[in-house]
PDB file of C-alpha atoms in Angstrom:
ATOM      1  CA  MET K 948      21.414  32.055  49.608  1.00 79.00           C
ATOM      2  CA  GLU K 949      23.759  33.688  47.118  1.00 91.00           C
ATOM      3  CA  LEU K 950      27.524  33.842  46.727  1.00 97.00           C
ATOM      4  CA  ARG K 951      28.762  37.099  45.254  1.00 97.00           C
ATOM      5  CA  VAL K 952      32.401  37.851  44.482  1.00 98.00           C
ATOM      6  CA  GLU K 953      33.348  41.388  43.477  1.00 98.00           C
ATOM      7  CA  ASN K 954      36.709  42.530  42.092  1.00 98.00           C
ATOM      8  CA  LEU K 955      38.534  39.915  44.154  1.00 98.00           C
ATOM      9  CA  ALA K 956      42.328  39.582  44.269  1.00 98.00           C
ATOM     10  CA  VAL K 957      43.979  36.582  45.952  1.00 98.00           C
ATOM     11  CA  ALA K 958      47.566  35.691  46.818  1.00 97.00           C
ATOM     12  CA  ARG K 959      49.671  32.563  47.288  1.00 95.00           C
ATOM     13  CA  GLY K 960      53.079  32.551  48.958  1.00 92.00           C
ATOM     14  CA  GLY K 961      53.030  36.318  49.311  1.00 93.00           C
ATOM     15  CA  LEU K 962      52.383  37.002  45.608  1.00 96.00           C
ATOM     16  CA  VAL K 963      49.123  38.019  43.943  1.00 97.00           C
ATOM     17  CA  VAL K 964      48.078  35.232  41.567  1.00 97.00           C
ATOM     18  CA  LEU K 965      44.599  36.399  40.496  1.00 98.00           C
ATOM     19  CA  GLU K 966      42.863  39.785  40.517  1.00 97.00           C
ATOM     20  CA  GLY K 967      39.699  41.460  39.303  1.00 98.00           C
ATOM     21  CA  ILE K 968      37.480  38.384  39.658  1.00 98.00           C
ATOM     22  CA  SER K 969      33.719  39.004  39.845  1.00 98.00           C
ATOM     23  CA  PHE K 970      30.806  36.563  39.614  1.00 97.00           C
ATOM     24  CA  THR K 971      27.507  35.677  41.277  1.00 97.00           C
ATOM     25  CA  LEU K 972      26.429  32.132  42.102  1.00 97.00           C
ATOM     26  CA  CYS K 973      22.707  31.674  42.709  1.00 95.00           C
ATOM     27  CA  PRO K 974      20.641  28.713  43.973  1.00 95.00           C
ATOM     28  CA  GLY K 975      20.617  25.843  41.490  1.00 95.00           C
ATOM     29  CA  GLN K 976      23.774  27.024  39.721  1.00 96.00           C
ATOM     30  CA  ALA K 977      27.201  25.439  39.328  1.00 97.00           C
ATOM     31  CA  LEU K 978      30.311  27.227  38.119  1.00 97.00           C
ATOM     32  CA  VAL K 979      33.433  25.367  37.007  1.00 97.00           C
ATOM     33  CA  LEU K 980      36.784  27.125  37.443  1.00 97.00           C
ATOM     34  CA  ARG K 981      39.069  26.574  34.469  1.00 94.00           C
ATOM     35  CA  GLY K 982      42.732  27.216  33.825  1.00 94.00           C
ATOM     36  CA  PRO K 983      46.102  25.454  33.880  1.00 94.00           C
ATOM     37  CA  ASN K 984      47.589  23.883  36.994  1.00 92.00           C
ATOM     38  CA  GLY K 985      49.043  26.491  39.308  1.00 94.00           C
ATOM     39  CA  ILE K 986      46.894  29.367  38.102  1.00 96.00           C
ATOM     40  CA  GLY K 987      45.240  29.793  41.508  1.00 97.00           C
ATOM     41  CA  LYS K 988      42.032  27.755  41.534  1.00 97.00           C
ATOM     42  CA  THR K 989      42.753  26.294  44.969  1.00 96.00           C
ATOM     43  CA  THR K 990      43.830  29.691  46.309  1.00 97.00           C
ATOM     44  CA  LEU K 991      40.588  31.242  45.071  1.00 98.00           C
ATOM     45  CA  LEU K 992      38.458  28.526  46.682  1.00 98.00           C
ATOM     46  CA  ARG K 993      40.335  28.768  49.992  1.00 96.00           C
ATOM     47  CA  THR K 994      39.927  32.530  50.029  1.00 97.00           C
ATOM     48  CA  ILE K 995      36.184  32.309  49.391  1.00 97.00           C
ATOM     49  CA  ALA K 996      35.936  29.638  52.102  1.00 95.00           C
ATOM     50  CA  GLY K 997      37.497  32.071  54.575  1.00 94.00           C
ATOM     51  CA  LEU K 998      40.696  30.091  55.131  1.00 94.00           C
ATOM     52  CA  GLN K 999      42.839  33.024  54.051  1.00 95.00           C
ATOM     53  CA  PRO K1000      42.124  36.729  53.594  1.00 95.00           C
ATOM     54  CA  PRO K1001      41.663  38.297  50.172  1.00 97.00           C
ATOM     55  CA  VAL K1002      44.163  40.867  48.973  1.00 97.00           C
ATOM     56  CA  SER K1003      41.302  43.127  47.916  1.00 97.00           C
ATOM     57  CA  GLY K1004      37.698  42.964  46.795  1.00 98.00           C
ATOM     58  CA  ALA K1005      34.627  41.552  48.504  1.00 97.00           C
ATOM     59  CA  ILE K1006      33.016  38.165  49.125  1.00 97.00           C
ATOM     60  CA  SER K1007      29.334  38.278  50.033  1.00 96.00           C
ATOM     61  CA  ALA K1008      27.927  35.088  51.553  1.00 92.00           C
ATOM     62  CA  ALA K1009      26.820  33.900  54.944  1.00 86.00           C
ATOM     63  CA  THR K1010      29.649  31.930  56.574  1.00 77.00           C
ATOM     64  CA  ASP K1011      27.322  29.089  57.459  1.00 90.00           C
ATOM     65  CA  ASP K1012      26.199  28.789  53.825  1.00 95.00           C
ATOM     66  CA  LEU K1013      29.635  27.556  52.687  1.00 97.00           C
ATOM     67  CA  ALA K1014      31.121  24.052  52.788  1.00 96.00           C
ATOM     68  CA  TYR K1015      34.659  23.568  51.471  1.00 96.00           C
ATOM     69  CA  ALA K1016      36.108  20.221  50.399  1.00 95.00           C
ATOM     70  CA  SER K1017      39.802  20.158  49.537  1.00 91.00           C
ATOM     71  CA  HIS K1018      42.107  17.432  48.228  1.00 82.00           C
ATOM     72  CA  ALA K1019      42.363  15.854  51.690  1.00 82.00           C
ATOM     73  CA  ASP K1020      39.588  13.538  52.872  1.00 85.00           C
ATOM     74  CA  GLY K1021      39.709  14.613  56.544  1.00 86.00           C
ATOM     75  CA  LEU K1022      39.241  11.103  57.960  1.00 93.00           C
ATOM     76  CA  LYS K1023      40.387   9.397  61.148  1.00 95.00           C
ATOM     77  CA  SER K1024      41.971   6.138  59.987  1.00 96.00           C
ATOM     78  CA  ALA K1025      41.324   4.222  63.213  1.00 97.00           C
ATOM     79  CA  LEU K1026      37.605   5.050  63.235  1.00 97.00           C
ATOM     80  CA  THR K1027      35.025   3.143  61.232  1.00 98.00           C
ATOM     81  CA  VAL K1028      33.243   4.601  58.237  1.00 98.00           C
ATOM     82  CA  ASP K1029      30.144   4.979  60.394  1.00 97.00           C
ATOM     83  CA  ALA K1030      32.041   6.701  63.220  1.00 98.00           C
ATOM     84  CA  ASN K1031      33.704   9.133  60.829  1.00 97.00           C
ATOM     85  CA  ILE K1032      30.475  10.306  59.204  1.00 97.00           C
ATOM     86  CA  SER K1033      28.649  10.272  62.566  1.00 97.00           C
ATOM     87  CA  PHE K1034      31.290  12.603  63.981  1.00 96.00           C
ATOM     88  CA  TRP K1035      30.730  15.136  61.204  1.00 95.00           C
ATOM     89  CA  ALA K1036      26.971  14.797  61.509  1.00 96.00           C
ATOM     90  CA  SER K1037      27.241  15.627  65.217  1.00 96.00           C
ATOM     91  CA  VAL K1038      29.502  18.616  64.477  1.00 94.00           C
ATOM     92  CA  TYR K1039      26.924  20.074  62.109  1.00 94.00           C
ATOM     93  CA  GLY K1040      23.902  18.971  64.116  1.00 95.00           C
ATOM     94  CA  SER K1041      22.365  17.071  61.226  1.00 95.00           C
ATOM     95  CA  GLY K1042      21.775  13.824  63.128  1.00 94.00           C
ATOM     96  CA  GLN K1043      22.296  10.135  62.498  1.00 94.00           C
ATOM     97  CA  THR K1044      19.528   9.888  59.919  1.00 96.00           C
ATOM     98  CA  ALA K1045      21.451  12.317  57.726  1.00 97.00           C
ATOM     99  CA  ALA K1046      24.666  10.379  58.344  1.00 98.00           C
ATOM    100  CA  ALA K1047      23.080   7.109  57.250  1.00 98.00           C
ATOM    101  CA  ALA K1048      21.563   8.772  54.183  1.00 97.00           C
ATOM    102  CA  ALA K1049      24.967  10.205  53.213  1.00 98.00           C
ATOM    103  CA  LEU K1050      26.577   6.776  53.342  1.00 98.00           C
ATOM    104  CA  ASP K1051      23.756   5.352  51.289  1.00 98.00           C
ATOM    105  CA  ARG K1052      24.014   8.033  48.588  1.00 97.00           C
ATOM    106  CA  LEU K1053      27.770   7.491  48.236  1.00 98.00           C
ATOM    107  CA  GLU K1054      27.289   3.680  48.283  1.00 98.00           C
ATOM    108  CA  LEU K1055      29.235   3.162  51.498  1.00 98.00           C
ATOM    109  CA  THR K1056      26.623   1.517  53.709  1.00 98.00           C
ATOM    110  CA  ALA K1057      28.092  -1.965  53.220  1.00 98.00           C
ATOM    111  CA  LEU K1058      31.441  -0.638  54.500  1.00 98.00           C
ATOM    112  CA  ARG K1059      30.102   1.200  57.534  1.00 97.00           C
ATOM    113  CA  HIS K1060      31.844  -1.094  60.067  1.00 98.00           C
ATOM    114  CA  ARG K1061      35.228  -1.021  58.300  1.00 98.00           C
ATOM    115  CA  ALA K1062      38.030   1.192  59.602  1.00 98.00           C
ATOM    116  CA  ALA K1063      38.654   4.161  57.326  1.00 97.00           C
ATOM    117  CA  GLY K1064      42.340   3.213  57.164  1.00 97.00           C
ATOM    118  CA  GLN K1065      41.375  -0.054  55.470  1.00 97.00           C
ATOM    119  CA  LEU K1066      39.473   1.609  52.628  1.00 97.00           C
ATOM    120  CA  SER K1067      40.792   2.018  49.113  1.00 97.00           C
ATOM    121  CA  ALA K1068      41.761   5.507  47.940  1.00 96.00           C
ATOM    122  CA  GLY K1069      38.491   5.823  46.040  1.00 97.00           C
ATOM    123  CA  GLN K1070      36.412   4.676  48.998  1.00 97.00           C
ATOM    124  CA  LYS K1071      38.165   7.177  51.252  1.00 97.00           C
ATOM    125  CA  ARG K1072      37.411   9.901  48.749  1.00 96.00           C
ATOM    126  CA  ARG K1073      33.721   8.975  48.659  1.00 97.00           C
ATOM    127  CA  LEU K1074      33.607   9.044  52.462  1.00 97.00           C
ATOM    128  CA  GLY K1075      35.276  12.447  52.459  1.00 96.00           C
ATOM    129  CA  LEU K1076      32.693  13.721  49.987  1.00 96.00           C
ATOM    130  CA  ALA K1077      29.865  12.209  52.046  1.00 97.00           C
ATOM    131  CA  ARG K1078      30.662  14.866  54.669  1.00 95.00           C
ATOM    132  CA  LEU K1079      29.212  17.475  52.334  1.00 96.00           C
ATOM    133  CA  LEU K1080      25.808  15.878  52.694  1.00 97.00           C
ATOM    134  CA  VAL K1081      25.733  16.252  56.483  1.00 97.00           C
ATOM    135  CA  THR K1082      26.817  19.900  56.610  1.00 96.00           C
ATOM    136  CA  GLY K1083      23.372  21.177  55.648  1.00 95.00           C
ATOM    137  CA  ARG K1084      25.144  23.975  53.780  1.00 97.00           C
ATOM    138  CA  PRO K1085      23.862  25.099  50.382  1.00 97.00           C
ATOM    139  CA  VAL K1086      27.063  26.346  48.698  1.00 98.00           C
ATOM    140  CA  TRP K1087      29.707  23.700  48.026  1.00 98.00           C
ATOM    141  CA  LEU K1088      33.272  24.808  47.248  1.00 98.00           C
ATOM    142  CA  LEU K1089      34.898  21.792  45.630  1.00 97.00           C
ATOM    143  CA  ASP K1090      38.607  21.458  44.879  1.00 97.00           C
ATOM    144  CA  GLU K1091      39.199  18.532  42.488  1.00 95.00           C
ATOM    145  CA  PRO K1092      36.438  16.447  44.104  1.00 95.00           C
ATOM    146  CA  THR K1093      36.920  13.439  41.809  1.00 94.00           C
ATOM    147  CA  VAL K1094      40.576  12.735  42.700  1.00 93.00           C
ATOM    148  CA  SER K1095      41.036   8.930  43.196  1.00 94.00           C
ATOM    149  CA  LEU K1096      37.523   8.155  41.900  1.00 95.00           C
ATOM    150  CA  ASP K1097      37.012   5.645  39.106  1.00 96.00           C
ATOM    151  CA  GLN K1098      34.569   6.263  36.270  1.00 95.00           C
ATOM    152  CA  ALA K1099      31.612   4.721  38.102  1.00 97.00           C
ATOM    153  CA  ALA K1100      32.325   6.722  41.266  1.00 97.00           C
ATOM    154  CA  VAL K1101      32.677   9.949  39.255  1.00 96.00           C
ATOM    155  CA  ALA K1102      29.225   9.303  37.784  1.00 96.00           C
ATOM    156  CA  LEU K1103      27.880   8.553  41.272  1.00 97.00           C
ATOM    157  CA  PHE K1104      29.202  11.826  42.685  1.00 97.00           C
ATOM    158  CA  ALA K1105      27.958  13.748  39.647  1.00 96.00           C
ATOM    159  CA  GLY K1106      24.489  12.422  40.442  1.00 96.00           C
ATOM    160  CA  VAL K1107      24.803  13.589  44.050  1.00 97.00           C
ATOM    161  CA  LEU K1108      25.907  16.999  42.814  1.00 96.00           C
ATOM    162  CA  ARG K1109      23.015  17.270  40.351  1.00 96.00           C
ATOM    163  CA  ALA K1110      20.581  16.415  43.142  1.00 96.00           C
ATOM    164  CA  HIS K1111      22.143  19.123  45.322  1.00 97.00           C
ATOM    165  CA  LEU K1112      21.622  21.700  42.569  1.00 96.00           C
ATOM    166  CA  LYS K1113      18.074  20.532  41.919  1.00 95.00           C
ATOM    167  CA  GLU K1114      17.312  20.985  45.626  1.00 96.00           C
ATOM    168  CA  GLY K1115      18.401  24.624  45.426  1.00 96.00           C
ATOM    169  CA  GLY K1116      22.063  24.229  46.332  1.00 96.00           C
ATOM    170  CA  ALA K1117      24.993  25.709  44.425  1.00 97.00           C
ATOM    171  CA  ALA K1118      28.554  24.630  43.678  1.00 97.00           C
ATOM    172  CA  LEU K1119      31.833  26.292  42.738  1.00 98.00           C
ATOM    173  CA  ILE K1120      34.134  23.599  41.373  1.00 97.00           C
ATOM    174  CA  ALA K1121      37.774  23.331  40.385  1.00 96.00           C
ATOM    175  CA  THR K1122      38.050  20.224  38.211  1.00 93.00           C
ATOM    176  CA  HIS K1123      39.555  18.963  34.977  1.00 89.00           C
ATOM    177  CA  ILE K1124      36.895  16.225  34.748  1.00 90.00           C
ATOM    178  CA  ASP K1125      33.663  16.630  32.815  1.00 88.00           C
ATOM    179  CA  LEU K1126      30.958  15.948  35.387  1.00 91.00           C
ATOM    180  CA  GLY K1127      28.191  16.149  32.808  1.00 87.00           C
ATOM    181  CA  LEU K1128      26.514  19.104  34.503  1.00 87.00           C
ATOM    182  CA  GLU K1129      24.426  20.661  31.759  1.00 77.00           C
ATOM    183  CA  GLU K1130      23.495  23.541  34.064  1.00 72.00           C
ATOM    184  CA  ALA K1131      27.120  24.426  34.882  1.00 88.00           C
ATOM    185  CA  GLY K1132      28.798  27.556  33.612  1.00 93.00           C
ATOM    186  CA  GLY K1133      32.539  27.990  33.247  1.00 95.00           C
ATOM    187  CA  LEU K1134      34.940  30.665  34.442  1.00 96.00           C
ATOM    188  CA  ASP K1135      38.362  30.751  32.770  1.00 96.00           C
ATOM    189  CA  LEU K1136      40.803  32.264  35.249  1.00 97.00           C
ATOM    190  CA  THR K1137      43.523  32.972  32.681  1.00 97.00           C
ATOM    191  CA  PRO K1138      42.411  36.582  32.002  1.00 97.00           C
ATOM    192  CA  PHE K1139      42.619  37.327  35.739  1.00 97.00           C
ATOM    193  CA  ARG K1140      46.336  36.734  36.060  1.00 96.00           C
ATOM    194  CA  PRO K1141      48.036  39.972  37.157  1.00 95.00           C
ATOM    195  CA  LYS K1142      49.884  41.754  34.383  1.00 90.00           C
ATOM    196  CA  HIS K1143      52.697  42.631  36.775  1.00 87.00           C
ATOM    197  CA  GLN K1144      53.961  40.546  39.689  1.00 85.00           C
ATOM    198  CA  ARG K1145      53.313  42.150  43.047  1.00 87.00           C
ATOM    199  CA  ALA K1146      53.928  41.032  46.597  1.00 90.00           C
ATOM    200  CA  VAL K1147      51.631  41.313  49.585  1.00 86.00           C
ATOM    201  CA  ALA K1148      52.325  41.240  53.301  1.00 70.00           C
ATOM    202  CA  GLY K1149      51.730  37.995  55.174  1.00 58.00           C
ATOM    203  CA  GLY K1150      52.151  34.603  53.584  1.00 53.00           C
ATOM    204  CA  PHE K1151      50.385  32.267  55.997  1.00 50.00           C
ATOM    205  CA  ASP K1152      47.935  31.226  53.296  1.00 48.00           C
ATOM    206  CA  ASP K1153      49.136  27.616  53.072  1.00 47.00           C
ATOM    207  CA  ALA K1154      48.549  26.822  56.737  1.00 41.00           C
ATOM    208  CA  PHE K1155      45.063  25.374  56.367  1.00 41.00           C
ATOM    209  CA  GLY K1156      43.161  23.275  53.910  1.00 43.00           C
ATOM    210  CA  GLU K1157      42.002  19.794  54.848  1.00 46.00           C
ATOM    211  CA  ILE K1158      38.610  20.246  56.404  1.00 45.00           C
ATOM    212  CA  ILE K1159      35.213  21.351  55.302  1.00 55.00           C
ATOM    213  CA  GLY K1160      34.456  24.767  56.830  1.00 53.00           C
ATOM    214  CA  ALA K1161      33.786  24.791  60.546  1.00 43.00           C
ATOM    215  CA  PRO K1162      30.251  25.383  61.727  1.00 44.00           C
ATOM    216  CA  GLY K1163      29.345  29.029  62.022  1.00 41.00           C
TER     217      GLY K1163
END
């Protein structure tokens, strides 16, 4: 399991926003994407996840190694916490034991019979993140994963993330929050802004984005 990006250029709204990006992410590693709002962190993650095509360059990773979590939680409000996570566990074939373990690790077991629509914003976010644990996928692509989480919940998720890395997983993260990951490297995207604005054909790149990558 390895994610390799070589000389990648990505576009948003028909304009190239980043180019010349290269890095390798190996088992046990985390890499934090840095840069101001609007620089293209989300666009880069979506491109790597396969939700939009790159302008140029190469992405080397098995499709079923990648799990993408965006700003949206991807929940059905009318379904219970248990039904939501059970649905994702069935999609990925990980089983109900994995679903129960995911709820336990995100401290949601006591809420398992509550409708997702009745959860607080932070609880919804934790349930959305719990889906990562039932994908069985080693490379997590995380776009601002701590949105709506309080300090205690941030620490809880950071612990889940550290355990994932210790078990041989990897993570590429766009976040402004310090998750306390001593093993994480940083990639400042500022130097990869194009020197001259250029347009590309297409422009459908904002059509997707809520759901962790479909099973491959």
